Amino acid sequence: MTIRHILAAVLLAVPLLAFSSPPCVAQAPELVFDHNHTYAEVVDYLQRVVRTYPNITRLHTIGQSFEGRDLLVLEVTNQRTGDALTKPGFWMDGNLHASEVMGAEVCLKNIDVLINGYGNDPFITDLVDTRTIYIMPKLNPDGSDYYLTNPDGLRSSVRPHDSDRDGAFDEDPPEDLDGDGNILQMRIRDETGPMKTSPDDPRLMVRAEPGEPGEWRVYSEGVDNDDDGRFNEDGVGGLDINRNWPGQWQQEHIQGGAGPYPLSEPETRAVAEFLLSHPNVTGLINHHMAGNFVYRPPTALHFDPVTGEEQPMSPADESVFTFFGNKYSEILYDQRVTPVFGRSGPPRYGAIWGVMIGWAYDHYGVFSWVPEMGSYAPFADYDDDGDASEIERLRWNDTEMDGRIFVDWTPYDHPQLGQVEIGGFVGKLYDPDRGSYTSVMCTPGAVFEEFLAKHAEWNLWMASLSPRVQVTEVTMTPEESGYARITAKVQNQGYLPTNVTEQAIRNETAKPVKVSISLEGAELVFGDQTVDIGHLAGNRAGPVTVEWMIRSTRRGQPGVVVTAVSEKGGTDSKSLGG
């Protein structure tokens, strides 16, 4: 099913602007999803997009990363139909976590869909004409490039961090001991170890049952650099920039990797400042890559700041989250929708603190999501149970991947452990021609491309459901002695209300819709020039009527312009006479 079919009902409520842009005839910059794109490749692509489509794209540098890379956001909107801030906005980003590189790829796919569809696809054309889409493929460019150019994994920022709290920073990283370009597992024979050889395939291990002798003790590949008896417990970085947001932030002893204070990191601070200076944003998607599901706020227990009691989400917001989540499940092959984290249980176990989407909902007041896109299921779920077991992944390795994603166990003389075996599953594949790695979960092909396209479909569907305020009617009724009554009707023709969430009303960040009148050849004699009409319900609820009395100061019909301004629902005007 295409985006157009899914959104047919919604589009009836979102007519094209009277100003019609000509179809784009420029040749779109080529983008091939055959590997994970490095920061330099993304920068090159974004610059080519802006050069090719200067009327619908702009590139913002919103700050610099810890290592000094520009933090780039692509703005997509038709500049001829109004300034970006006067239209409902939508934000999406990727690669906040360094190794979760699929987030960058789905952001790039969204850009690809928008620039290729504009002028050719009615839904995309309307979206770019009437909304503003902000896309940040690489929120953590330092970490992403480290992951793509080094054999070890990385989730965090590259800022040095004392992960094991021993007073030293990044002193015990993993090492590629056998020089094969991978960080794998090491196993040593140990009857007291927790693992044993799998009865299904000797290459695999399973956990020994209670009371059953073990066979293997397992470590990640490397040495104990700081002689503390642990291996690779303090590698590069460790500060989790998805635990560094103001929403329910906690100190490191409660939430590991949170950083010294909220927004301490240049990446999180730059994004927060950009969003706060762009209050037109009505929704946020923070793409991740683990688990094949989507989750949304609350990410931790939420307490009333005055009473200290747990504060449940409003039923209205809960209903919208459910609606959006069900659509995700429908588009993405019935994938799981995980509604909340931390609904119960002690703080250390039942919650994740300082998360971007928690801040975006609790403080910024918009619906926010984390699609955890990574999974082997699209490639290796041979029994169609929604998951890819290790034995299924081995089958995929043996039959379709030419043995590239599993390294057979090979003896190695370890300087500290003695005789070990190194092997196991590979998480990413190195391309010597490009000099970079690609995640196995991003294996090129039709399955991966369709996966990206489906996420883009859901993203842009949500963007189209923003509030959209319009002045639907302005009339002038003559009265005696040169007086006239001006009547205007203002309606929200979008799906969401102009406050977007009830949470935004709770925390008093939702600004009301204001309607103003401008006159030429007349003076205002009754009514305020600017009228506060509060918030407008969504889903084409009935219009609000505003009236003024004017007196003409010239011959002929005076000029009248009525303008409605909504922070989240955009700006619209309608005129008479003049």
Coordinates of C-alpha atoms in Angstrom, one line a residue:
M1 CA 0.0 0.0 0.0
T2 CA 1.4 3.4 -0.9
I3 CA 1.6 6.5 1.2
R4 CA -1.1 8.1 -1.0
H5 CA -3.6 5.3 -0.4
I6 CA -3.0 5.3 3.4
L7 CA -3.4 9.1 3.6
A8 CA -6.4 9.5 1.2
A9 CA -8.8 10.4 4.0
V10 CA -6.3 12.8 5.6
L11 CA -5.5 14.6 2.4
L12 CA -9.2 15.5 1.9
A13 CA -8.6 17.7 5.0
V14 CA -5.4 19.2 3.6
P15 CA -6.1 20.9 0.2
L16 CA -3.2 22.1 -1.9
L17 CA -2.3 25.8 -1.6
A18 CA -3.5 28.1 -4.3
F19 CA 0.1 28.7 -5.3
S20 CA 1.1 25.6 -7.2
S21 CA 4.7 24.9 -7.7
P22 CA 6.0 23.5 -10.9
P23 CA 7.1 19.9 -10.9
C24 CA 10.8 19.4 -10.1
V25 CA 12.7 18.6 -13.2
A26 CA 16.2 18.6 -11.6
Q27 CA 18.1 15.3 -11.5
A28 CA 18.1 14.1 -7.9
P29 CA 21.5 13.4 -6.4
E30 CA 22.1 9.7 -6.5
L31 CA 21.9 7.8 -3.2
V32 CA 22.5 4.1 -3.1
F33 CA 21.7 2.1 0.1
D34 CA 24.5 -0.5 -0.4
H35 CA 26.5 0.4 2.7
N36 CA 26.3 2.6 5.9
H37 CA 27.2 6.1 5.0
T38 CA 30.0 7.9 6.8
Y39 CA 29.7 11.5 8.0
A40 CA 31.7 12.8 5.0
E41 CA 29.4 10.9 2.6
V42 CA 26.3 12.4 4.3
V43 CA 27.7 15.9 4.2
D44 CA 28.5 15.5 0.5
Y45 CA 24.9 14.2 -0.2
L46 CA 23.2 17.0 1.8
Q47 CA 25.3 19.7 0.0
R48 CA 24.3 18.2 -3.4
V49 CA 20.7 18.1 -2.4
V50 CA 20.7 21.8 -1.4
R51 CA 22.5 22.8 -4.6
T52 CA 20.0 20.8 -6.7
Y53 CA 16.8 21.9 -4.9
P54 CA 17.5 25.4 -3.5
N55 CA 13.8 26.3 -3.4
I56 CA 12.7 23.4 -1.1
T57 CA 15.8 22.7 1.0
R58 CA 18.2 24.5 3.3
L59 CA 21.1 23.2 5.3
H60 CA 21.5 24.5 8.9
T61 CA 24.7 24.1 10.9
I62 CA 23.3 24.1 14.5
G63 CA 26.6 23.5 16.4
Q64 CA 29.7 21.4 16.5
S65 CA 30.3 18.0 17.9
F66 CA 32.8 17.1 20.6
E67 CA 35.5 16.6 18.0
G68 CA 34.5 19.7 16.0
R69 CA 32.3 18.2 13.2
D70 CA 29.4 20.4 12.0
L71 CA 26.0 19.3 13.3
L72 CA 23.8 19.5 10.2
V73 CA 20.0 19.7 9.9
L74 CA 18.3 19.6 6.5
E75 CA 15.2 21.7 6.3
V76 CA 12.7 20.7 3.6
T77 CA 9.8 23.0 2.7
N78 CA 8.7 25.0 -0.3
Q79 CA 10.1 28.5 0.5
R80 CA 7.8 30.1 -2.1
T81 CA 4.7 29.1 0.0
G82 CA 5.9 30.7 3.2
D83 CA 8.7 30.9 5.7
A84 CA 9.6 27.6 7.3
L85 CA 8.6 28.8 10.8
T86 CA 5.1 29.8 9.6
K87 CA 4.3 26.2 8.8
P88 CA 3.8 23.1 11.1
G89 CA 7.1 21.4 11.5
F90 CA 8.3 17.8 12.1
W91 CA 11.7 16.6 13.4
M92 CA 13.5 13.3 12.7
D93 CA 17.1 12.3 13.5
G94 CA 19.3 9.3 13.5
N95 CA 22.6 8.0 14.9
L96 CA 22.3 9.4 18.3
H97 CA 23.8 6.1 19.4
A98 CA 27.0 5.6 17.5
S99 CA 26.5 2.0 16.5
E100 CA 22.8 2.4 15.6
V101 CA 23.7 3.4 12.0
M102 CA 20.3 2.4 10.5
G103 CA 18.9 5.7 11.9
A104 CA 21.1 7.7 9.6
E105 CA 20.0 5.5 6.6
V106 CA 16.3 6.0 7.3
C107 CA 16.8 9.7 7.6
L108 CA 18.5 9.7 4.2
K109 CA 15.7 7.6 2.8
N110 CA 13.2 10.2 4.0
I111 CA 15.2 12.9 2.2
D112 CA 15.3 10.8 -0.9
V113 CA 11.5 10.3 -0.9
L114 CA 10.8 14.0 -0.4
I115 CA 13.1 15.3 -3.1
N116 CA 12.1 12.7 -5.7
G117 CA 8.4 12.9 -4.8
Y118 CA 8.1 16.7 -4.9
G119 CA 6.3 17.8 -8.0
N120 CA 5.6 14.2 -8.9
D121 CA 3.6 12.7 -6.0
P122 CA 0.6 14.7 -4.8
F123 CA 1.0 13.8 -1.2
I124 CA 4.7 14.6 -1.1
T125 CA 4.1 17.9 -3.0
D126 CA 1.4 19.0 -0.5
L127 CA 3.5 18.0 2.4
V128 CA 6.5 20.1 1.3
D129 CA 4.2 23.0 0.3
T130 CA 2.4 23.1 3.6
R131 CA 4.8 21.7 6.2
T132 CA 8.4 21.9 7.2
I133 CA 10.4 18.8 7.8
Y134 CA 13.7 19.0 9.7
I135 CA 16.0 16.0 9.2
M136 CA 19.3 15.4 11.1
P137 CA 20.9 12.1 9.9
K138 CA 23.9 12.2 12.2
L139 CA 23.2 13.5 15.6
N140 CA 26.4 11.9 17.0
P141 CA 28.8 12.2 14.0
D142 CA 31.9 11.5 16.1
G143 CA 30.6 8.3 17.5
S144 CA 29.1 7.2 14.2
D145 CA 32.4 7.6 12.3
Y146 CA 34.3 5.8 15.0
Y147 CA 32.0 2.9 14.8
L148 CA 32.2 2.8 11.0
T149 CA 36.0 3.0 10.8
N150 CA 37.1 0.8 13.8
P151 CA 36.6 -2.9 14.5
D152 CA 35.1 -2.3 18.0
G153 CA 31.6 -1.2 18.8
L154 CA 30.5 2.1 20.3
R155 CA 27.2 3.3 21.6
S156 CA 28.2 6.6 23.1
S157 CA 29.9 9.8 22.5
V158 CA 33.6 9.6 22.0
R159 CA 34.2 12.0 24.9
P160 CA 36.6 10.2 27.3
H161 CA 34.5 8.7 30.2
D162 CA 35.4 6.7 33.3
S163 CA 32.9 3.9 32.8
D164 CA 34.3 1.7 35.5
R165 CA 34.9 4.5 38.0
D166 CA 38.5 3.7 38.7
G167 CA 39.9 7.2 38.1
A168 CA 41.2 6.4 34.6
F169 CA 39.5 7.1 31.3
D170 CA 39.0 4.7 28.4
E171 CA 41.9 2.6 29.6
D172 CA 40.5 -0.9 28.9
P173 CA 39.1 -1.0 25.3
P174 CA 38.6 -4.2 23.3
E175 CA 41.4 -5.3 20.9
D176 CA 41.4 -7.2 17.7
L177 CA 44.0 -9.7 18.9
D178 CA 44.1 -11.9 15.8
G179 CA 44.1 -9.0 13.4
D180 CA 41.1 -10.2 11.3
G181 CA 39.3 -6.8 11.5
N182 CA 36.7 -8.0 14.0
I183 CA 36.1 -7.8 17.7
L184 CA 34.6 -11.2 18.5
Q185 CA 34.3 -13.4 21.5
M186 CA 37.0 -15.3 23.4
R187 CA 36.1 -18.6 25.1
I188 CA 38.1 -20.6 27.5
R189 CA 37.3 -24.1 28.7
D190 CA 36.1 -23.9 32.3
E191 CA 33.8 -26.5 34.0
T192 CA 32.6 -23.7 36.3
G193 CA 31.7 -21.4 33.4
P194 CA 28.1 -20.6 32.6
M195 CA 28.0 -21.8 29.0
K196 CA 28.1 -25.1 27.2
T197 CA 28.2 -26.3 23.6
S198 CA 24.8 -26.1 21.9
P199 CA 23.3 -29.5 21.0
D200 CA 21.9 -27.9 17.8
D201 CA 25.2 -26.8 16.4
P202 CA 28.7 -27.1 17.9
R203 CA 29.6 -23.6 16.8
L204 CA 27.0 -22.1 19.2
M205 CA 26.8 -22.0 23.0
V206 CA 23.9 -22.1 25.3
R207 CA 23.6 -21.4 29.0
A208 CA 24.1 -24.5 31.3
E209 CA 21.1 -25.4 33.4
P210 CA 21.3 -25.0 37.2
G211 CA 23.4 -27.8 38.7
E212 CA 24.7 -28.8 35.3
P213 CA 28.5 -28.6 34.6
G214 CA 29.5 -25.8 32.4
E215 CA 32.0 -25.9 29.6
W216 CA 33.0 -22.4 28.6
R217 CA 33.7 -19.0 30.1
V218 CA 33.3 -16.2 27.6
Y219 CA 34.9 -12.8 27.3
S220 CA 34.9 -10.1 24.6
E221 CA 38.1 -10.1 22.5
G222 CA 40.9 -8.2 24.1
V223 CA 43.2 -8.1 27.2
D224 CA 42.8 -6.8 30.7
N225 CA 44.7 -3.6 30.2
D226 CA 44.3 -2.2 33.8
D227 CA 44.8 -5.5 35.6
D228 CA 41.5 -5.3 37.5
G229 CA 40.3 -8.8 36.5
R230 CA 37.8 -7.5 34.0
F231 CA 38.1 -7.4 30.2
N232 CA 37.2 -4.4 28.1
E233 CA 35.0 -2.7 30.7
D234 CA 36.2 0.8 29.9
G235 CA 36.6 1.4 26.2
V236 CA 36.3 4.5 24.1
G237 CA 33.7 7.0 25.4
G238 CA 30.8 5.8 27.6
L239 CA 28.8 8.9 28.0
D240 CA 25.3 8.1 26.7
I241 CA 23.9 11.1 25.0
N242 CA 20.5 9.6 25.1
R243 CA 20.6 9.8 28.9
N244 CA 21.7 13.5 28.9
W245 CA 18.4 15.2 28.3
P246 CA 16.6 17.3 30.9
G247 CA 13.5 15.2 31.0
Q248 CA 13.8 13.2 34.3
W249 CA 17.5 13.3 34.2
Q250 CA 19.4 11.4 37.0
Q251 CA 22.9 11.3 38.2
E252 CA 25.4 8.6 37.1
H253 CA 24.9 6.5 40.2
I254 CA 21.2 6.0 39.1
Q255 CA 21.5 6.3 35.4
G256 CA 24.9 5.3 34.0
G257 CA 26.3 7.4 31.2
A258 CA 24.1 10.4 32.0
G259 CA 26.9 12.9 32.1
P260 CA 27.7 15.6 34.7
Y261 CA 24.5 17.6 34.1
P262 CA 21.6 17.7 31.6
L263 CA 22.7 18.9 28.1
S264 CA 26.3 18.9 29.1
E265 CA 27.2 17.6 25.7
P266 CA 27.5 19.8 22.6
E267 CA 25.3 17.5 20.5
T268 CA 22.4 17.4 22.9
R269 CA 22.6 21.1 23.7
A270 CA 22.7 22.1 20.1
V271 CA 19.6 20.0 19.2
A272 CA 17.6 21.2 22.3
E273 CA 18.5 24.9 21.4
F274 CA 17.4 24.3 17.8
L275 CA 14.1 22.8 18.8
L276 CA 13.4 25.4 21.4
S277 CA 14.0 28.1 18.7
H278 CA 11.7 26.2 16.3
P279 CA 8.5 26.0 18.2
N280 CA 6.6 25.0 15.1
V281 CA 7.7 21.4 15.5
T282 CA 4.7 19.2 16.2
G283 CA 6.3 15.7 16.4
L284 CA 9.7 14.0 16.9
I285 CA 11.2 10.7 15.8
N286 CA 14.5 9.6 17.3
H287 CA 15.6 6.6 15.2
H288 CA 17.5 3.8 16.9
M289 CA 18.5 0.2 16.0
A290 CA 17.8 -2.6 18.5
G291 CA 14.9 -5.0 18.9
N292 CA 12.5 -4.5 16.0
F293 CA 9.9 -2.5 17.9
V294 CA 8.9 1.1 18.6
Y295 CA 8.5 2.8 22.0
R296 CA 7.2 6.1 23.2
P297 CA 6.9 8.1 26.5
P298 CA 6.8 7.8 29.4
T299 CA 10.3 6.4 29.6
A300 CA 10.3 6.6 33.4
L301 CA 7.8 7.1 36.2
H302 CA 6.4 10.7 36.0
F303 CA 5.6 12.5 39.2
D304 CA 3.6 15.7 39.8
P305 CA 6.2 18.3 40.9
V306 CA 3.9 19.7 43.6
T307 CA 2.3 16.7 45.1
G308 CA 5.0 14.1 44.4
E309 CA 2.3 11.6 43.3
E310 CA 2.7 9.6 40.1
Q311 CA 1.1 11.5 37.2
P312 CA -0.5 9.4 34.5
M313 CA -0.6 10.4 30.9
S314 CA -3.8 12.2 29.8
P315 CA -6.3 9.8 28.1
A316 CA -6.3 12.1 25.0
D317 CA -2.5 11.8 24.6
E318 CA -2.7 8.1 25.3
S319 CA -5.3 7.7 22.5
V320 CA -3.1 9.5 20.0
F321 CA 0.0 7.5 20.9
T322 CA -2.1 4.3 20.4
F323 CA -3.4 5.5 17.0
F324 CA 0.1 6.4 15.8
G325 CA 1.6 3.1 17.2
N326 CA -1.1 1.0 15.6
K327 CA -0.3 2.6 12.2
Y328 CA 3.4 1.7 12.7
S329 CA 2.5 -1.9 13.4
E330 CA 0.2 -1.9 10.3
I331 CA 2.8 -0.5 8.0
L332 CA 5.8 -2.4 9.4
Y333 CA 4.4 -5.9 9.2
D334 CA 2.8 -6.1 12.6
Q335 CA 5.9 -5.1 14.5
R336 CA 5.6 -4.7 18.2
V337 CA 4.6 -1.4 19.8
T338 CA 6.1 -1.1 23.3
P339 CA 4.1 1.7 25.0
V340 CA 6.3 2.6 28.0
F341 CA 9.3 1.9 30.0
G342 CA 9.4 2.2 33.8
R343 CA 5.8 2.0 34.5
S344 CA 6.5 0.1 37.7
G345 CA 9.5 -1.1 39.7
P346 CA 12.4 0.6 41.5
P347 CA 14.0 3.5 39.7
R348 CA 17.2 1.6 38.9
Y349 CA 15.4 -1.2 37.1
G350 CA 12.1 0.1 35.9
A351 CA 13.1 3.2 33.9
I352 CA 15.5 4.9 31.6
W353 CA 16.2 8.5 32.6
G354 CA 17.2 11.6 30.7
V355 CA 15.9 10.2 27.3
M356 CA 15.4 12.5 24.3
I357 CA 11.8 11.5 23.6
G358 CA 10.9 11.8 27.3
W359 CA 12.1 15.4 27.2
A360 CA 10.4 16.0 23.9
Y361 CA 7.0 15.0 25.3
D362 CA 7.3 16.1 29.0
H363 CA 8.9 19.5 28.4
Y364 CA 8.7 20.3 24.7
G365 CA 5.1 19.0 24.5
V366 CA 5.0 16.9 21.3
F367 CA 4.4 13.3 20.5
S368 CA 7.7 11.6 20.2
W369 CA 8.9 8.1 19.3
V370 CA 11.9 5.7 19.1
P371 CA 11.7 3.1 16.4
E372 CA 14.2 0.4 17.3
M373 CA 14.7 -0.7 13.8
G374 CA 17.5 -3.2 14.0
S375 CA 16.8 -6.9 13.8
Y376 CA 17.9 -10.0 11.9
A377 CA 14.3 -11.0 11.5
P378 CA 13.8 -9.5 8.1
F379 CA 16.7 -11.6 6.8
A380 CA 16.8 -14.8 8.8
D381 CA 13.3 -15.4 10.4
Y382 CA 12.9 -18.8 8.6
D383 CA 10.1 -20.0 10.9
D384 CA 8.1 -16.8 10.8
D385 CA 7.9 -16.4 14.6
G386 CA 9.0 -12.7 14.4
D387 CA 12.5 -13.3 15.6
A388 CA 15.8 -14.7 14.3
S389 CA 17.3 -17.2 16.6
E390 CA 21.1 -17.9 16.6
I391 CA 20.5 -21.2 14.8
E392 CA 18.5 -19.3 12.1
R393 CA 21.3 -16.7 11.8
L394 CA 23.8 -19.5 11.3
R395 CA 21.6 -20.8 8.5
W396 CA 21.5 -17.4 7.0
N397 CA 25.3 -17.2 7.3
D398 CA 25.8 -20.6 5.7
T399 CA 23.2 -20.4 2.8
E400 CA 23.0 -16.7 1.9
M401 CA 25.9 -14.8 3.3
D402 CA 28.8 -17.0 2.1
G403 CA 29.9 -17.5 5.7
R404 CA 30.7 -13.8 6.3
I405 CA 28.8 -13.2 9.5
F406 CA 30.2 -16.0 11.6
V407 CA 33.8 -16.7 12.3
D408 CA 34.7 -20.3 13.3
W409 CA 36.3 -20.8 16.6
T410 CA 40.1 -20.6 16.2
P411 CA 42.8 -21.3 18.9
Y412 CA 44.7 -18.3 20.2
D413 CA 47.5 -18.1 22.8
H414 CA 46.2 -15.3 25.0
P415 CA 48.9 -13.4 27.1
Q416 CA 46.8 -13.5 30.3
L417 CA 44.3 -16.4 29.9
G418 CA 46.5 -18.9 28.1
Q419 CA 44.9 -21.0 25.4
V420 CA 41.6 -19.6 24.2
E421 CA 39.4 -19.8 21.1
I422 CA 38.3 -16.6 19.2
G423 CA 35.2 -16.6 17.1
G424 CA 31.5 -16.0 16.9
F425 CA 29.0 -13.7 15.1
V426 CA 30.2 -10.6 13.3
G427 CA 28.3 -7.5 13.9
K428 CA 29.6 -5.5 11.0
L429 CA 31.4 -6.2 7.7
Y430 CA 34.5 -4.3 6.5
D431 CA 34.8 -3.0 2.9
P432 CA 38.5 -2.4 2.1
D433 CA 37.6 -0.4 -1.0
R434 CA 35.6 2.1 1.1
G435 CA 37.7 1.8 4.2
S436 CA 34.6 1.5 6.4
Y437 CA 32.2 -1.0 8.0
T438 CA 28.6 -1.7 7.4
S439 CA 26.3 -3.2 10.0
V440 CA 25.1 -6.7 9.2
M441 CA 21.6 -5.5 10.1
C442 CA 21.9 -3.2 7.1
T443 CA 22.7 -5.9 4.6
P444 CA 22.1 -4.3 1.2
G445 CA 19.2 -5.6 -1.0
A446 CA 15.5 -5.4 -1.6
V447 CA 14.6 -6.4 2.0
F448 CA 16.6 -3.5 3.5
E449 CA 15.4 -0.9 1.0
E450 CA 11.8 -1.9 1.6
F451 CA 12.4 -1.7 5.4
L452 CA 13.7 1.9 5.0
A453 CA 10.9 2.9 2.7
K454 CA 8.2 1.6 5.2
H455 CA 9.7 3.7 8.0
A456 CA 9.8 6.7 5.7
E457 CA 6.1 6.1 5.0
W458 CA 5.2 6.1 8.7
N459 CA 7.4 9.1 9.4
L460 CA 5.8 11.3 6.7
W461 CA 2.3 10.1 7.5
M462 CA 2.7 11.4 11.0
A463 CA 4.2 14.7 9.7
S464 CA 1.0 15.2 7.6
L465 CA -1.2 14.9 10.7
S466 CA -0.1 18.1 12.3
P467 CA -2.5 20.9 13.1
R468 CA -3.1 23.2 10.2
V469 CA -4.9 26.5 10.9
Q470 CA -6.7 28.2 8.0
V471 CA -8.9 31.3 7.7
T472 CA -11.7 29.6 5.8
E473 CA -14.0 32.6 5.3
V474 CA -14.0 36.4 5.6
T475 CA -17.2 38.4 4.9
M476 CA -18.1 42.1 5.0
T477 CA -21.6 43.1 5.9
P478 CA -22.4 46.8 5.3
E479 CA -24.0 48.7 8.1
E480 CA -25.3 52.3 8.3
S481 CA -23.1 55.5 8.0
G482 CA -20.1 53.7 6.4
Y483 CA -19.8 51.1 9.0
A484 CA -19.3 47.4 8.2
R485 CA -19.2 44.2 10.1
I486 CA -16.2 41.9 9.4
T487 CA -16.8 38.2 10.1
A488 CA -14.0 35.6 9.9
K489 CA -14.1 31.9 10.4
V490 CA -10.9 30.1 11.5
Q491 CA -10.6 26.3 11.5
N492 CA -8.0 23.7 12.3
Q493 CA -8.0 21.5 9.2
G494 CA -5.3 19.1 10.5
Y495 CA -5.7 16.0 12.6
L496 CA -4.0 17.1 15.8
P497 CA -5.2 20.0 17.9
T498 CA -3.2 23.2 17.9
N499 CA -1.8 22.5 21.3
V500 CA -0.7 19.1 19.9
T501 CA -0.7 17.4 23.3
E502 CA -2.5 17.8 26.6
Q503 CA 0.9 17.6 28.2
A504 CA 1.7 21.0 26.5
I505 CA -1.3 22.5 28.3
R506 CA -0.3 20.9 31.6
N507 CA 3.2 22.5 31.4
E508 CA 1.8 25.7 30.0
T509 CA 4.0 25.7 26.9
A510 CA 1.1 25.5 24.4
K511 CA 0.4 29.0 22.9
P512 CA -3.1 29.9 21.8
V513 CA -4.2 30.7 18.3
K514 CA -4.4 34.4 17.6
V515 CA -6.4 36.1 14.9
S516 CA -5.7 39.7 13.8
I517 CA -7.2 42.1 11.3
S518 CA -5.3 44.6 9.1
L519 CA -7.2 47.5 7.4
E520 CA -6.6 49.8 4.4
G521 CA -9.0 52.7 4.0
A522 CA -10.8 51.9 7.2
E523 CA -10.5 52.1 10.9
L524 CA -11.3 49.6 13.6
V525 CA -14.2 50.8 15.8
F526 CA -15.1 47.7 17.7
G527 CA -13.1 44.6 18.7
D528 CA -9.4 44.1 19.4
Q529 CA -7.1 44.1 16.5
T530 CA -5.7 40.8 17.7
V531 CA -8.0 38.2 19.3
D532 CA -7.0 35.2 21.3
I533 CA -9.2 32.3 20.3
G534 CA -7.5 29.7 22.5
H535 CA -6.8 26.2 21.1
L536 CA -8.6 24.6 18.1
A537 CA -9.5 21.0 18.2
G538 CA -8.3 18.9 15.3
N539 CA -9.9 16.5 12.9
R540 CA -11.8 19.3 11.2
A541 CA -13.8 20.4 14.2
G542 CA -16.2 23.3 13.7
P543 CA -14.7 26.7 12.9
V544 CA -14.4 29.6 15.4
T545 CA -16.0 32.9 14.4
V546 CA -14.4 36.2 15.1
E547 CA -16.1 39.6 14.4
W548 CA -15.0 43.2 14.2
M549 CA -16.8 46.5 13.4
I550 CA -15.0 48.9 11.0
R551 CA -15.7 52.3 9.5
S552 CA -14.6 53.2 6.0
T553 CA -12.3 56.2 5.6
R554 CA -12.4 56.4 1.8
R555 CA -14.7 55.8 -1.1
G556 CA -15.1 52.3 -2.3
Q557 CA -14.6 49.0 -0.4
P558 CA -11.8 49.1 2.2
G559 CA -9.0 46.5 2.2
V560 CA -9.2 43.9 4.9
V561 CA -6.7 41.1 5.7
V562 CA -7.4 38.6 8.4
T563 CA -4.5 36.5 9.7
A564 CA -4.5 33.5 12.0
V565 CA -1.3 32.6 13.7
S566 CA -0.7 29.3 15.5
E567 CA 2.7 28.3 16.8
K568 CA 2.2 24.7 15.9
G569 CA -0.6 25.0 13.3
G570 CA 1.0 27.6 11.0
T571 CA 0.0 31.0 9.7
D572 CA -2.8 31.7 7.2
S573 CA -4.4 34.9 5.8
K574 CA -7.4 35.8 3.7
S575 CA -8.2 39.2 2.3
L576 CA -11.1 41.3 1.0
G577 CA -11.2 44.4 -1.2
G578 CA -8.1 46.6 -1.2

